Structures are given as structure tokens and as C-alpha cells.
Amino acid sequence: MIEIMRSKRTSEEQRVLDRIKTPLNRLGILKYEIDETVTDAPDIVLKTEFMKIGLEVTQLNYEDFCKWSKYIPGKEYERGAKVTMNLEKLLANVAKKKWINYEKYKINFNLDECWLVLHNDLFEMEEGVNADRISVKWFEVFSRLTLQDLKCPYDRVWFNPSHVDRWYQMFNKKHYIKRSKSVLDWPVIVFKERSFIMKRGENIIDLSHISSDNSFN
């Protein structure tokens, strides 16, 4: 079977590429070049002074775990969904699709490291002031523990929310951490979908979301 590679990047991949300077700078990588000939498998290849890095970009899919409420006409929020932020299930789905590609990417492009970049438009972390959201420390610790349990082959795994330029490191293969506790109750995020009518008569969909019921042990 012949694999057909995409000749163009997706909008999500381009957004990651536009923002990639932030995590690279955090690691002390200030200069890099983009290999524009590579747009698929992996999605991005970067050349730095000391190494060649591949980036595979994929969604941290939560849609399979949405429990939508019934549509209620005339209400401000027409429907909502509770999404259980069960990292074991969410990341297990990623593992099924992406773990098998790691060695192929490294060999085909002679990469020193290959990173996985996950994204979605729902998960927001607490950034010091909003106590209603999942804490950064909680997310990074349990992401790393889960990816260790799943034997993640990627050298680093990052999470970048679609709507903000924030980066959370979920995994670093060189850094092992010992599990001291487990999650008994995964946090629940309430996702609310709202629609309203503009004066011109256009239907505009406004997607807003909040976190709640952030209970875990």
C-alpha cells in the first residue's frame, strides 16, 4: 500500500508552527530553521544548531467523552456537555494512533528527537488567578504519570490549547517521576454551547466553556 503524503499543513499544524518559538525558547533553543519540504509524517521538522526535531501534531480528542444535555429552545445556553477529563482514556486513544509512528519518523528523517504536540479547544488550566480551572501542576503531573504508564516513545509531549499561546509539557522521556498517588475522581469540565441572533439575522455560534467539579484525590 502506497502512503500518500499531504502537500500542505492543516490550520492546526500551522498554528502550532507559528507558536513553536515559545516552548523552544523555554528549552534554550533560540535559533532554528523550518524544513518547508516536510508537511506530513511527521507534520513539522525543525533544524537547530545541535539537533533535528520532528513534531507530530494531533488533537487530544474529548468529543467521545461528551455527555450532551437535551436541547432547550429559548434558553441562553441551548445545550451543554459534561466532559470527564480522564487522562488515562484520552491519552490511551492517542497511544493507539500515534505510538507506532515514532520509530518510522525518526528513521525516515534522521531525527535526533521527535515530539508529540497535542491540542484542543476545551482544556484550560489555572494560571494563578482562576481557581475554577484545573491546576497546571495537576495536569502536568498526571499527564506525565499516565504517559509513563502507556510507555510513550516520544521524547517530549506538549499540550497547546487552540485559543491561547500557552504550552504545557506533559512528558519528557529523560525525566522519570515516581507515582505517589492515583486519581480516584477525574475532574469534570462543563462545556456550554450558546447561540444567539445578530441584528442582521445571521446565526452566530459562540462556544464558551468553564471548568467545574474539579474533584480529585
PDB file of N, CA, C and O in Angstrom, residues 28-75:
ATOM      1  N   GLY A  28      15.878  26.712  25.819  1.00  0.00           N
ATOM      2  CA  GLY A  28      17.141  27.346  25.456  1.00  0.00           C
ATOM      3  C   GLY A  28      17.465  27.285  23.985  1.00  0.00           C
ATOM      4  O   GLY A  28      18.593  27.595  23.578  1.00  0.00           O
ATOM      5  N   ILE A  29      16.492  26.899  23.160  1.00  0.00           N
ATOM      6  CA  ILE A  29      16.697  26.852  21.707  1.00  0.00           C
ATOM      7  C   ILE A  29      16.209  28.168  21.116  1.00  0.00           C
ATOM      8  O   ILE A  29      15.009  28.417  21.026  1.00  0.00           O
ATOM      9  N   LEU A  30      17.143  29.026  20.754  1.00  0.00           N
ATOM     10  CA  LEU A  30      16.796  30.378  20.288  1.00  0.00           C
ATOM     11  C   LEU A  30      16.836  30.503  18.770  1.00  0.00           C
ATOM     12  O   LEU A  30      16.207  31.387  18.202  1.00  0.00           O
ATOM     13  N   LYS A  31      17.576  29.619  18.114  1.00  0.00           N
ATOM     14  CA  LYS A  31      17.687  29.679  16.652  1.00  0.00           C
ATOM     15  C   LYS A  31      17.286  28.336  16.057  1.00  0.00           C
ATOM     16  O   LYS A  31      17.726  27.281  16.526  1.00  0.00           O
ATOM     17  N   TYR A  32      16.453  28.381  15.034  1.00  0.00           N
ATOM     18  CA  TYR A  32      16.036  27.151  14.369  1.00  0.00           C
ATOM     19  C   TYR A  32      15.543  27.475  12.972  1.00  0.00           C
ATOM     20  O   TYR A  32      15.190  28.618  12.658  1.00  0.00           O
ATOM     21  N   GLU A  33      15.548  26.469  12.137  1.00  0.00           N
ATOM     22  CA  GLU A  33      15.041  26.595  10.770  1.00  0.00           C
ATOM     23  C   GLU A  33      13.933  25.581  10.547  1.00  0.00           C
ATOM     24  O   GLU A  33      13.968  24.476  11.094  1.00  0.00           O
ATOM     25  N   ILE A  34      12.961  25.946   9.743  1.00  0.00           N
ATOM     26  CA  ILE A  34      11.855  25.052   9.415  1.00  0.00           C
ATOM     27  C   ILE A  34      12.151  24.376   8.087  1.00  0.00           C
ATOM     28  O   ILE A  34      12.486  25.044   7.108  1.00  0.00           O
ATOM     29  N   ASP A  35      12.049  23.061   8.058  1.00  0.00           N
ATOM     30  CA  ASP A  35      12.203  22.329   6.805  1.00  0.00           C
ATOM     31  C   ASP A  35      10.859  22.396   6.082  1.00  0.00           C
ATOM     32  O   ASP A  35       9.940  21.640   6.393  1.00  0.00           O
ATOM     33  N   GLU A  36      10.742  23.289   5.136  1.00  0.00           N
ATOM     34  CA  GLU A  36       9.467  23.527   4.450  1.00  0.00           C
ATOM     35  C   GLU A  36       9.093  22.389   3.501  1.00  0.00           C
ATOM     36  O   GLU A  36       7.975  22.340   2.992  1.00  0.00           O
ATOM     37  N   THR A  37      10.003  21.474   3.260  1.00  0.00           N
ATOM     38  CA  THR A  37       9.692  20.353   2.370  1.00  0.00           C
ATOM     39  C   THR A  37       8.892  19.265   3.091  1.00  0.00           C
ATOM     40  O   THR A  37       8.328  18.373   2.450  1.00  0.00           O
ATOM     41  N   VAL A  38       8.849  19.337   4.412  1.00  0.00           N
ATOM     42  CA  VAL A  38       8.149  18.319   5.207  1.00  0.00           C
ATOM     43  C   VAL A  38       6.839  18.892   5.729  1.00  0.00           C
ATOM     44  O   VAL A  38       6.832  19.875   6.474  1.00  0.00           O
ATOM     45  N   THR A  39       5.726  18.305   5.317  1.00  0.00           N
ATOM     46  CA  THR A  39       4.404  18.760   5.785  1.00  0.00           C
ATOM     47  C   THR A  39       3.556  17.608   6.315  1.00  0.00           C
ATOM     48  O   THR A  39       2.390  17.792   6.635  1.00  0.00           O
ATOM     49  N   ASP A  40       4.147  16.429   6.406  1.00  0.00           N
ATOM     50  CA  ASP A  40       3.381  15.274   6.871  1.00  0.00           C
ATOM     51  C   ASP A  40       4.336  14.151   7.264  1.00  0.00           C
ATOM     52  O   ASP A  40       5.408  13.987   6.673  1.00  0.00           O
ATOM     53  N   ALA A  41       3.923  13.420   8.307  1.00  0.00           N
ATOM     54  CA  ALA A  41       4.608  12.179   8.737  1.00  0.00           C
ATOM     55  C   ALA A  41       6.103  12.324   8.973  1.00  0.00           C
ATOM     56  O   ALA A  41       6.884  11.651   8.306  1.00  0.00           O
ATOM     57  N   PRO A  42       6.577  13.153   9.901  1.00  0.00           N
ATOM     58  CA  PRO A  42       5.816  13.984  10.824  1.00  0.00           C
ATOM     59  C   PRO A  42       5.351  15.283  10.170  1.00  0.00           C
ATOM     60  O   PRO A  42       5.744  15.603   9.056  1.00  0.00           O
ATOM     61  N   ASP A  43       4.555  16.034  10.903  1.00  0.00           N
ATOM     62  CA  ASP A  43       3.945  17.230  10.333  1.00  0.00           C
ATOM     63  C   ASP A  43       4.930  18.392  10.182  1.00  0.00           C
ATOM     64  O   ASP A  43       4.793  19.211   9.281  1.00  0.00           O
ATOM     65  N   ILE A  44       5.922  18.440  11.053  1.00  0.00           N
ATOM     66  CA  ILE A  44       6.888  19.548  11.050  1.00  0.00           C
ATOM     67  C   ILE A  44       8.271  18.992  11.370  1.00  0.00           C
ATOM     68  O   ILE A  44       8.411  18.113  12.230  1.00  0.00           O
ATOM     69  N   VAL A  45       9.282  19.505  10.686  1.00  0.00           N
ATOM     70  CA  VAL A  45      10.674  19.171  11.018  1.00  0.00           C
ATOM     71  C   VAL A  45      11.440  20.475  11.206  1.00  0.00           C
ATOM     72  O   VAL A  45      11.380  21.368  10.354  1.00  0.00           O
ATOM     73  N   LEU A  46      12.139  20.576  12.327  1.00  0.00           N
ATOM     74  CA  LEU A  46      12.924  21.764  12.662  1.00  0.00           C
ATOM     75  C   LEU A  46      14.406  21.392  12.741  1.00  0.00           C
ATOM     76  O   LEU A  46      14.758  20.313  13.230  1.00  0.00           O
ATOM     77  N   LYS A  47      15.243  22.290  12.279  1.00  0.00           N
ATOM     78  CA  LYS A  47      16.683  22.104  12.388  1.00  0.00           C
ATOM     79  C   LYS A  47      17.239  23.179  13.312  1.00  0.00           C
ATOM     80  O   LYS A  47      17.070  24.374  13.073  1.00  0.00           O
ATOM     81  N   THR A  48      17.893  22.761  14.392  1.00  0.00           N
ATOM     82  CA  THR A  48      18.524  23.697  15.305  1.00  0.00           C
ATOM     83  C   THR A  48      20.038  23.558  15.155  1.00  0.00           C
ATOM     84  O   THR A  48      20.524  22.769  14.339  1.00  0.00           O
ATOM     85  N   GLU A  49      20.755  24.291  15.959  1.00  0.00           N
ATOM     86  CA  GLU A  49      22.214  24.261  15.866  1.00  0.00           C
ATOM     87  C   GLU A  49      22.772  22.884  16.209  1.00  0.00           C
ATOM     88  O   GLU A  49      23.793  22.457  15.661  1.00  0.00           O
ATOM     89  N   PHE A  50      22.083  22.187  17.138  1.00  0.00           N
ATOM     90  CA  PHE A  50      22.637  20.931  17.635  1.00  0.00           C
ATOM     91  C   PHE A  50      21.797  19.701  17.321  1.00  0.00           C
ATOM     92  O   PHE A  50      22.261  18.581  17.507  1.00  0.00           O
ATOM     93  N   MET A  51      20.570  19.878  16.864  1.00  0.00           N
ATOM     94  CA  MET A  51      19.729  18.701  16.642  1.00  0.00           C
ATOM     95  C   MET A  51      18.655  18.951  15.599  1.00  0.00           C
ATOM     96  O   MET A  51      18.394  20.086  15.198  1.00  0.00           O
ATOM     97  N   LYS A  52      18.043  17.853  15.189  1.00  0.00           N
ATOM     98  CA  LYS A  52      16.936  17.880  14.250  1.00  0.00           C
ATOM     99  C   LYS A  52      15.716  17.305  14.967  1.00  0.00           C
ATOM    100  O   LYS A  52      15.766  16.188  15.494  1.00  0.00           O
ATOM    101  N   ILE A  53      14.636  18.077  14.992  1.00  0.00           N
ATOM    102  CA  ILE A  53      13.462  17.717  15.782  1.00  0.00           C
ATOM    103  C   ILE A  53      12.247  17.570  14.878  1.00  0.00           C
ATOM    104  O   ILE A  53      11.962  18.442  14.051  1.00  0.00           O
ATOM    105  N   GLY A  54      11.519  16.480  15.042  1.00  0.00           N
ATOM    106  CA  GLY A  54      10.258  16.292  14.338  1.00  0.00           C
ATOM    107  C   GLY A  54       9.095  16.558  15.278  1.00  0.00           C
ATOM    108  O   GLY A  54       9.173  16.261  16.475  1.00  0.00           O
ATOM    109  N   LEU A  55       8.030  17.136  14.748  1.00  0.00           N
ATOM    110  CA  LEU A  55       6.827  17.411  15.535  1.00  0.00           C
ATOM    111  C   LEU A  55       5.635  16.730  14.887  1.00  0.00           C
ATOM    112  O   LEU A  55       5.367  16.948  13.699  1.00  0.00           O
ATOM    113  N   GLU A  56       4.950  15.907  15.641  1.00  0.00           N
ATOM    114  CA  GLU A  56       3.701  15.303  15.192  1.00  0.00           C
ATOM    115  C   GLU A  56       2.565  15.988  15.947  1.00  0.00           C
ATOM    116  O   GLU A  56       2.554  16.019  17.189  1.00  0.00           O
ATOM    117  N   VAL A  57       1.618  16.548  15.215  1.00  0.00           N
ATOM    118  CA  VAL A  57       0.541  17.361  15.807  1.00  0.00           C
ATOM    119  C   VAL A  57      -0.775  16.591  15.719  1.00  0.00           C
ATOM    120  O   VAL A  57      -1.153  16.111  14.647  1.00  0.00           O
ATOM    121  N   THR A  58      -1.471  16.485  16.839  1.00  0.00           N
ATOM    122  CA  THR A  58      -2.761  15.788  16.821  1.00  0.00           C
ATOM    123  C   THR A  58      -3.661  16.310  17.937  1.00  0.00           C
ATOM    124  O   THR A  58      -3.178  16.866  18.926  1.00  0.00           O
ATOM    125  N   GLN A  59      -4.955  16.129  17.766  1.00  0.00           N
ATOM    126  CA  GLN A  59      -5.915  16.619  18.747  1.00  0.00           C
ATOM    127  C   GLN A  59      -5.991  15.673  19.941  1.00  0.00           C
ATOM    128  O   GLN A  59      -5.999  14.454  19.782  1.00  0.00           O
ATOM    129  N   LEU A  60      -6.047  16.246  21.139  1.00  0.00           N
ATOM    130  CA  LEU A  60      -6.375  15.484  22.339  1.00  0.00           C
ATOM    131  C   LEU A  60      -7.898  15.433  22.378  1.00  0.00           C
ATOM    132  O   LEU A  60      -8.553  16.310  22.912  1.00  0.00           O
ATOM    133  N   ASN A  61      -8.441  14.413  21.761  1.00  0.00           N
ATOM    134  CA  ASN A  61      -9.871  14.359  21.465  1.00  0.00           C
ATOM    135  C   ASN A  61     -10.702  14.103  22.717  1.00  0.00           C
ATOM    136  O   ASN A  61     -10.492  13.111  23.409  1.00  0.00           O
ATOM    137  N   TYR A  62     -11.632  14.990  22.989  1.00  0.00           N
ATOM    138  CA  TYR A  62     -12.532  14.820  24.128  1.00  0.00           C
ATOM    139  C   TYR A  62     -13.965  14.539  23.676  1.00  0.00           C
ATOM    140  O   TYR A  62     -14.840  14.238  24.495  1.00  0.00           O
ATOM    141  N   GLU A  63     -14.242  14.626  22.383  1.00  0.00           N
ATOM    142  CA  GLU A  63     -15.613  14.551  21.890  1.00  0.00           C
ATOM    143  C   GLU A  63     -16.271  13.201  22.180  1.00  0.00           C
ATOM    144  O   GLU A  63     -17.483  13.124  22.384  1.00  0.00           O
ATOM    145  N   ASP A  64     -15.480  12.143  22.224  1.00  0.00           N
ATOM    146  CA  ASP A  64     -16.042  10.831  22.523  1.00  0.00           C
ATOM    147  C   ASP A  64     -16.492  10.726  23.978  1.00  0.00           C
ATOM    148  O   ASP A  64     -17.199   9.785  24.348  1.00  0.00           O
ATOM    149  N   PHE A  65     -16.068  11.686  24.809  1.00  0.00           N
ATOM    150  CA  PHE A  65     -16.389  11.632  26.228  1.00  0.00           C
ATOM    151  C   PHE A  65     -17.377  12.728  26.630  1.00  0.00           C
ATOM    152  O   PHE A  65     -17.556  13.005  27.810  1.00  0.00           O
ATOM    153  N   CYS A  66     -18.025  13.341  25.641  1.00  0.00           N
ATOM    154  CA  CYS A  66     -19.027  14.377  25.905  1.00  0.00           C
ATOM    155  C   CYS A  66     -20.374  13.737  26.218  1.00  0.00           C
ATOM    156  O   CYS A  66     -20.827  12.850  25.496  1.00  0.00           O
ATOM    157  N   LYS A  67     -21.027  14.201  27.253  1.00  0.00           N
ATOM    158  CA  LYS A  67     -22.394  13.805  27.562  1.00  0.00           C
ATOM    159  C   LYS A  67     -23.270  15.048  27.423  1.00  0.00           C
ATOM    160  O   LYS A  67     -23.340  15.875  28.328  1.00  0.00           O
ATOM    161  N   TRP A  68     -23.890  15.193  26.255  1.00  0.00           N
ATOM    162  CA  TRP A  68     -24.649  16.398  25.953  1.00  0.00           C
ATOM    163  C   TRP A  68     -26.001  16.397  26.666  1.00  0.00           C
ATOM    164  O   TRP A  68     -26.668  15.380  26.764  1.00  0.00           O
ATOM    165  N   SER A  69     -26.381  17.571  27.155  1.00  0.00           N
ATOM    166  CA  SER A  69     -27.707  17.738  27.739  1.00  0.00           C
ATOM    167  C   SER A  69     -28.721  17.931  26.617  1.00  0.00           C
ATOM    168  O   SER A  69     -28.365  18.205  25.475  1.00  0.00           O
ATOM    169  N   LYS A  70     -29.980  17.823  26.950  1.00  0.00           N
ATOM    170  CA  LYS A  70     -31.038  17.960  25.961  1.00  0.00           C
ATOM    171  C   LYS A  70     -31.147  19.402  25.489  1.00  0.00           C
ATOM    172  O   LYS A  70     -30.992  20.341  26.249  1.00  0.00           O
ATOM    173  N   TYR A  71     -31.402  19.590  24.191  1.00  0.00           N
ATOM    174  CA  TYR A  71     -31.589  20.917  23.611  1.00  0.00           C
ATOM    175  C   TYR A  71     -32.849  21.557  24.203  1.00  0.00           C
ATOM    176  O   TYR A  71     -33.915  20.949  24.219  1.00  0.00           O
ATOM    177  N   ILE A  72     -32.696  22.787  24.693  1.00  0.00           N
ATOM    178  CA  ILE A  72     -33.831  23.509  25.283  1.00  0.00           C
ATOM    179  C   ILE A  72     -34.034  24.816  24.522  1.00  0.00           C
ATOM    180  O   ILE A  72     -33.257  25.764  24.687  1.00  0.00           O
ATOM    181  N   PRO A  73     -35.038  24.909  23.667  1.00  0.00           N
ATOM    182  CA  PRO A  73     -35.287  26.141  22.899  1.00  0.00           C
ATOM    183  C   PRO A  73     -35.567  27.323  23.823  1.00  0.00           C
ATOM    184  O   PRO A  73     -36.201  27.185  24.858  1.00  0.00           O
ATOM    185  N   GLY A  74     -35.049  28.492  23.417  1.00  0.00           N
ATOM    186  CA  GLY A  74     -35.325  29.714  24.149  1.00  0.00           C
ATOM    187  C   GLY A  74     -34.413  29.988  25.323  1.00  0.00           C
ATOM    188  O   GLY A  74     -34.470  31.049  25.930  1.00  0.00           O
ATOM    189  N   LYS A  75     -33.555  29.032  25.672  1.00  0.00           N
ATOM    190  CA  LYS A  75     -32.636  29.231  26.782  1.00  0.00           C
ATOM    191  C   LYS A  75     -31.368  29.918  26.281  1.00  0.00           C
ATOM    192  O   LYS A  75     -30.974  29.792  25.136  1.00  0.00           O
TER     193      LYS A  75
END
